[in-house]
Amino acid sequence: MEEELRYFVAYLENIRKASHNTVMSYHSDLTKMIAYLHGQGMDSVSAVRTTHLNSYVLLLEKDGMAAATISRYIASMKGFFEYLFREHMIEEDPAFTLKPPKVEKKQPGILTIQEMEHLLAQTTEDTPKGCRDKAMLELLYATGMRVSELISLRMEDVNLRFGWILCRDEGRERMIPFGEKAGKALLVYLERGRDAFLKKDTETLFLNCSGAPMSRQGFWKVLKGYAARAGIEKDITPRMFRHSCAAHMAAGGARMHMIQELLGYSDLTAAQIYAGFQPEVKNEYSKVHPRG
């Protein structure tokens, strides 16, 4: 079974072009499944039946694993055996009838597109601080990145010419596109705002008034100030920007795989929470993001 898993991983990497985190998630889930099957005396994928996989799922439930995590394991198994069946390595797909447990999906707190537009309209570019704030908020909404990723950005991470940004968080990297409005706001900040905060040589993109890197607390205060100015009564948080970006793209027709990759989720299950906002399928960023 380990050999078939290696083939599947190679398929994910070379054909599907899945992210490193996605590949590692599949590999981890399936390695545990294979260990269980070996323990049941099975050494060949052709010997696996639906009853064996159902028994494995029951064991996961008995061990107290969360329904969302079990759903991810089942998704990994279905992907693996579907690949084996398609490649004629097995004659029947034992995972075809597997169904994930029902997960109560709590809709994330988001702003409507109109509320987001109104909030972003509160930022102006008549001062260095306004230029910085507009660039931060536009970029956060354009990319859906985490605040920790936003404040960690370096000058070299921004490619204004092609509209891409290199995002780093906890040792992971991913390239994220951003739209015209975020690009214009970044350009104005770099041309008219950043030098006013610069006290010493640093490659950090967003700086506070002391010339130090913007902190999470500092960004929180910036966001709260503009939310109050916009008269929005919702308890706005930086994470709400991330959820709003994903939900608005889903409403525009973005595929769940695209949202997973852009937001840096390790597996598809996390992105499925936005599926309720998805009316149709498109895949170009500029078509699915309101400010693309």
mmCIF file of C-alpha atoms in Angstrom, residues 63 89 96 125 159 225-226 232:
data_model
loop_
_atom_site.group_PDB
_atom_site.id
_atom_site.type_symbol
_atom_site.label_atom_id
_atom_site.label_comp_id
_atom_site.label_asym_id
_atom_site.label_seq_id
_atom_site.Cartn_x
_atom_site.Cartn_y
_atom_site.Cartn_z
ATOM 1 C CA ASP A 63 -11.620 7.582 19.813
ATOM 2 C CA MET A 89 -4.868 -0.269 -9.795
ATOM 3 C CA PHE A 96 -17.173 5.419 -3.151
ATOM 4 C CA GLU A 125 -4.545 59.173 1.050
ATOM 5 C CA ASN A 159 5.481 42.422 -6.908
ATOM 6 C CA GLY A 225 -11.076 53.392 14.205
ATOM 7 C CA TYR A 226 -12.241 53.077 10.605
ATOM 8 C CA ILE A 232 -20.633 49.753 11.362
#
